Short mmCIF file of C-alpha atoms in Angstrom, two decimals:
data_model
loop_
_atom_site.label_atom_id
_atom_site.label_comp_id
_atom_site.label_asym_id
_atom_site.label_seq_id
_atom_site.Cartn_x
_atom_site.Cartn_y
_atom_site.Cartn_z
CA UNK A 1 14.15 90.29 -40.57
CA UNK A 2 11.47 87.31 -41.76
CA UNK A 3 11.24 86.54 -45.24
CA UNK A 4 8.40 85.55 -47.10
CA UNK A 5 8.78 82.03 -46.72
CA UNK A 6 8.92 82.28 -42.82
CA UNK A 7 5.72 84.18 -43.12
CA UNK A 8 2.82 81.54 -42.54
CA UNK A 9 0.26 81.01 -44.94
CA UNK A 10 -2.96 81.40 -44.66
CA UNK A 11 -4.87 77.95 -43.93
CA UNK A 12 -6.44 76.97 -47.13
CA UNK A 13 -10.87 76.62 -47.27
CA UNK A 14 -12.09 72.96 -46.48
CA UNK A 15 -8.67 71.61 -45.17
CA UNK A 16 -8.64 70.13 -41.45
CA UNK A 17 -5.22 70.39 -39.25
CA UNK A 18 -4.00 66.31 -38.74
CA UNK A 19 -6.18 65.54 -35.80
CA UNK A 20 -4.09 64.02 -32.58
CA UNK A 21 -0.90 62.56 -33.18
CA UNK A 22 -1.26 61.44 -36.44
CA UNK A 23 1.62 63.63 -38.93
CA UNK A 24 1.01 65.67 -41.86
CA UNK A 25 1.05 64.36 -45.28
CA UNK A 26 4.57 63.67 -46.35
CA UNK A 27 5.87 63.17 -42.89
CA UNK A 28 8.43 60.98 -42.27
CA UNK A 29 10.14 59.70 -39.34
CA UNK A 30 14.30 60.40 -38.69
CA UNK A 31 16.31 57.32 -39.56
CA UNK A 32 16.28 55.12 -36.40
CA UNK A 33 12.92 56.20 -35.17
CA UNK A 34 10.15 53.48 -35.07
CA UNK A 35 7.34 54.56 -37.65
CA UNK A 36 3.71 54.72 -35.98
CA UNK A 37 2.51 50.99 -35.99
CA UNK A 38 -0.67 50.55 -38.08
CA UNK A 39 -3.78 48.94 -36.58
CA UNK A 40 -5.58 46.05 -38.26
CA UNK A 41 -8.69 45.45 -38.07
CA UNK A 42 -9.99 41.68 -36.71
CA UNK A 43 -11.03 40.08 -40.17
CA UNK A 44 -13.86 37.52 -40.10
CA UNK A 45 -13.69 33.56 -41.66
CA UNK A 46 -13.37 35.21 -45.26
CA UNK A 47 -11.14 38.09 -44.84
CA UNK A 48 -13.69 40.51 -44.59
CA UNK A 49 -13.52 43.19 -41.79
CA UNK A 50 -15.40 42.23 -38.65
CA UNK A 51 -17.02 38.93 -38.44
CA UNK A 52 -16.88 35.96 -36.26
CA UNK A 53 -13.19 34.27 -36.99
CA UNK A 54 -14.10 30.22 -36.17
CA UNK A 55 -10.69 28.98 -35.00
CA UNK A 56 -10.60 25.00 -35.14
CA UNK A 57 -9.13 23.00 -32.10
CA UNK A 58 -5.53 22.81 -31.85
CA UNK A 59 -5.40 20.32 -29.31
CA UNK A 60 -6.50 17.37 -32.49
CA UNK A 61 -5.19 13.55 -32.05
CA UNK A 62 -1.77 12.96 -33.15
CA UNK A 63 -2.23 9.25 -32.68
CA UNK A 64 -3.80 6.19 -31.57
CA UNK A 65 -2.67 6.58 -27.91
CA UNK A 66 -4.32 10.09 -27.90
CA UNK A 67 -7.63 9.12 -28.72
CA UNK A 68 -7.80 6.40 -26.03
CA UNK A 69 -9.40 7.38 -22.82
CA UNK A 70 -6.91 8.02 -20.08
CA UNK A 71 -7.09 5.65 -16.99
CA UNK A 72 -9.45 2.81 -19.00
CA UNK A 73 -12.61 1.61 -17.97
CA UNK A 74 -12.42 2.61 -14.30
CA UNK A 75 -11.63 6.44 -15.85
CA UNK A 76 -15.11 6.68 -17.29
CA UNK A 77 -16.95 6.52 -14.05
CA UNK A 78 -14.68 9.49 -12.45
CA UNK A 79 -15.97 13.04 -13.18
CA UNK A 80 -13.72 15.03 -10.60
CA UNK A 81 -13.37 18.87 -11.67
CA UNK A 82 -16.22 19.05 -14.21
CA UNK A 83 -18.96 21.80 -13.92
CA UNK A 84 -22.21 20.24 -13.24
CA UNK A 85 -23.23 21.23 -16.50
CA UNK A 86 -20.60 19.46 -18.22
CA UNK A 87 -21.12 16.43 -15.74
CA UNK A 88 -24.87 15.92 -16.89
CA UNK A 89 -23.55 15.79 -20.90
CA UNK A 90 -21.23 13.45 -20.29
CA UNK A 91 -23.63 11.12 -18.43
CA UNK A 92 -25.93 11.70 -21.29
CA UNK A 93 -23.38 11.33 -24.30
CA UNK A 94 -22.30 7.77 -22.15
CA UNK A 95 -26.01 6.43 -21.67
CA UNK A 96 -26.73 6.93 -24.80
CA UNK A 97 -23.98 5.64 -26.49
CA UNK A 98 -24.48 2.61 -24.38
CA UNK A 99 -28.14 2.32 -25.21
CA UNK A 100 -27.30 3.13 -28.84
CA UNK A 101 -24.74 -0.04 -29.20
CA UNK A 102 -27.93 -2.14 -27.36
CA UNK A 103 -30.19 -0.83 -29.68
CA UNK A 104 -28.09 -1.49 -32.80
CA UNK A 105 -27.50 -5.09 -31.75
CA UNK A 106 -30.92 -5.61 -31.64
CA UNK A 107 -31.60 -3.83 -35.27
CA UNK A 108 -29.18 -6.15 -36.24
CA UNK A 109 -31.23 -8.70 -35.45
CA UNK A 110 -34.28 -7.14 -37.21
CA UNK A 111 -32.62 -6.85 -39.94
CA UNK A 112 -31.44 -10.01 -40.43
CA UNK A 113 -35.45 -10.89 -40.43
CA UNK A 114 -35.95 -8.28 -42.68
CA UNK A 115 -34.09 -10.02 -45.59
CA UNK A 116 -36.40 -13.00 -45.62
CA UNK A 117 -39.26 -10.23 -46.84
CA UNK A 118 -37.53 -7.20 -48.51
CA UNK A 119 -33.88 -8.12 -49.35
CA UNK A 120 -33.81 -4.53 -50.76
CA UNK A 121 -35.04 -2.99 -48.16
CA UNK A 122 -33.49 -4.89 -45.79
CA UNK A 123 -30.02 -3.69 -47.15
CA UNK A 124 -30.74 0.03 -46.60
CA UNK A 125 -31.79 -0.72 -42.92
CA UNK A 126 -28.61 -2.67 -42.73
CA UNK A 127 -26.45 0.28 -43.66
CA UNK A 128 -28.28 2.33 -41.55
CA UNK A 129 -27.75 -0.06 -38.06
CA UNK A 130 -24.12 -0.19 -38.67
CA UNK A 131 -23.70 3.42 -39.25
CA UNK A 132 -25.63 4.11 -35.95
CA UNK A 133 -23.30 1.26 -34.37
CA UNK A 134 -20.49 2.89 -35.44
CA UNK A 135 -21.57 6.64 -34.15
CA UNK A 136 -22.69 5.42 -30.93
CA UNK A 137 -19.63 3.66 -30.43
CA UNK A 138 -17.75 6.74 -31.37
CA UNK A 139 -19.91 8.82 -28.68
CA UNK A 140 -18.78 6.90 -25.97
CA UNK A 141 -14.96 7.61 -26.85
CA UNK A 142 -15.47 11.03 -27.64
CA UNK A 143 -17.41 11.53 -24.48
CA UNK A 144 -14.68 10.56 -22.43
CA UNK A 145 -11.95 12.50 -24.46
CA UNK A 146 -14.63 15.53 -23.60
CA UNK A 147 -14.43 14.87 -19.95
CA UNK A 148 -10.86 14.94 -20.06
CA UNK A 149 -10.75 18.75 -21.59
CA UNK A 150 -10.50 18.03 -25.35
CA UNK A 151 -12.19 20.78 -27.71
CA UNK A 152 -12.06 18.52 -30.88
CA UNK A 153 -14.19 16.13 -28.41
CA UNK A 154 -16.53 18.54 -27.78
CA UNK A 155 -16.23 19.38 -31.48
CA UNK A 156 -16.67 16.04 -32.77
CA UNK A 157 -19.94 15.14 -30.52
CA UNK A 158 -21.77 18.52 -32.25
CA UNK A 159 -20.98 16.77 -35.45
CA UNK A 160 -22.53 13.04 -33.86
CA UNK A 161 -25.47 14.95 -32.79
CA UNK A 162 -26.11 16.06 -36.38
CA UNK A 163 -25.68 12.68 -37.99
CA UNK A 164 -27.85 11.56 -35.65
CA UNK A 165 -30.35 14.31 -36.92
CA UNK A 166 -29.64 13.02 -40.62
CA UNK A 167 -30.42 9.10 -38.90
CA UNK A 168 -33.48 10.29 -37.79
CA UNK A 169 -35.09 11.81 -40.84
CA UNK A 170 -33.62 8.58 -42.85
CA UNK A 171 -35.40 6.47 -40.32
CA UNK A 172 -38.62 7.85 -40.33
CA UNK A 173 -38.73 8.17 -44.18
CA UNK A 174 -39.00 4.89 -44.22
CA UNK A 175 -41.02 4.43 -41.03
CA UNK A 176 -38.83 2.89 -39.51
CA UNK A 177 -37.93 3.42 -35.94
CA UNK A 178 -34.73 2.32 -35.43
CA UNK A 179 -33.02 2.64 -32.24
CA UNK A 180 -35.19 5.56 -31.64
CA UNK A 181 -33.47 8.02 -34.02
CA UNK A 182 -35.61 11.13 -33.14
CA UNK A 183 -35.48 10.50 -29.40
CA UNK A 184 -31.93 9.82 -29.79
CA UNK A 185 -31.20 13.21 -31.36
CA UNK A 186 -33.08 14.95 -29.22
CA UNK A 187 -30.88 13.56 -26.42
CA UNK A 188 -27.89 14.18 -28.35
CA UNK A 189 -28.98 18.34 -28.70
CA UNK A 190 -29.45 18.52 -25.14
CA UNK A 191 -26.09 16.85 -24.57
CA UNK A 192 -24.51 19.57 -27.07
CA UNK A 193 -26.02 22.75 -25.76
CA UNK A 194 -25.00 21.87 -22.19
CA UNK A 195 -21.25 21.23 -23.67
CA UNK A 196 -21.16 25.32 -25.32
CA UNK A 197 -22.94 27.22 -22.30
CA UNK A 198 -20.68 29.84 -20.88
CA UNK A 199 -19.87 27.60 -17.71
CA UNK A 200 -18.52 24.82 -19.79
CA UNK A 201 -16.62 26.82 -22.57
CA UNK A 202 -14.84 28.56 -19.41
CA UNK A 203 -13.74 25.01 -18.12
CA UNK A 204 -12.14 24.27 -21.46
CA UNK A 205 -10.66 27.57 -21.73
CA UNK A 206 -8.89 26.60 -18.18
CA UNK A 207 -8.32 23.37 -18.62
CA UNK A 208 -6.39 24.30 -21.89
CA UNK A 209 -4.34 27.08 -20.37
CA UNK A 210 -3.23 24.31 -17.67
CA UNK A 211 -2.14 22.70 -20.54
#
């Protein structure tokens, strides 16, 4: 004979039965049995859910040794493996380094001619040659650390081809061309977007999964 508790009740107005798998309030597992894992949603750069998440290289210089190219000066000149894509940024991120360090020498010189006019002047466009010395030596290293697989290469050169965006609106502020700043960062943004099409990011992706 049922009693009135093994009667069920009637299903109350506006509730829904658990849909799927998921238990009913106050559920909970026997002792030993895993509890239902809970899903997390991907969280963006701030936390938030969704979003992009930017994850930095993790393949970053540890020392000296790492940020010298592998195989020296006869190294540069080999491109073996590289996409095509990632062949024709290289060659550009080398030229123009190359003409860069020409074209600073030369501002150098200038410069030096500049100080007998306006030694105030002349300062500012000082600063200005070394810095783009100094960044197009950089671009030839980091070029070659690029070639080699290395995402903080590829990483740093985005960040030389905006300085070189920043030299270029210094330079012509003060009408001064030096070393071709706007042709030189137009150079350096073709260089950049031919190092983050699909193609290339897939060679990184392989080339750090070999490693």
């Amino acid at each position: 004979m049922s009693t009135p508790s093994d009667v069920p009740q009637p299903q109350q107005p506006g509730s829904q039965p658990p849909a799927g798998n998921v238990p009913p309030a106050g559920y909970e597992p026997p002792q030993g049995y895993p509890a239902q894992p809970e899903y997390q949603q991907p969280r963006g750069a701030h936390g938030k859910p969704g979003g992009f998440l930017f994850q930095t290289p993790a393949d970053g210089p540890h020392n000296f040794n790492d940020v010298m190219p592998r195989g020296g000066l006869p190294g540069m000149f080999s491109v073996t493996g590289l996409p095509t894509k990632l062949k024709v940024s290289y060659w550009i991120w080398i030229i123009g380094g190359i003409l860069g360090v020409l074209g600073s020498f030369f501002g150098l010189l200038a410069t030096l001619a500049l100080f007998t006019v306006a030694p105030a002047l002349a300062t500012v466009v000082l600063l200005l040659v070394l810095v783009a010395l100094g960044l197009a030596a950089a671009q030839i290293v980091l070029a070659v650390k690029m070639k080699e697989g290395k995402e903080w290469a590829r990483l740093a050169l985005t960040m030389v081809a905006g300085v070189s965006l920043v030299l270029a609106f210094l330079g012509g502020s003060m009408g001064e061309g030096i070393g071709n700043n706007w042709l030189g960062f137009l150079i350096s943004a073709a260089a950049t977007v031919l190092m983050w099409l699909p193609n290339s990011q897939a060679w990184f992706t392989a080339v750090k999964g070999r490693a």
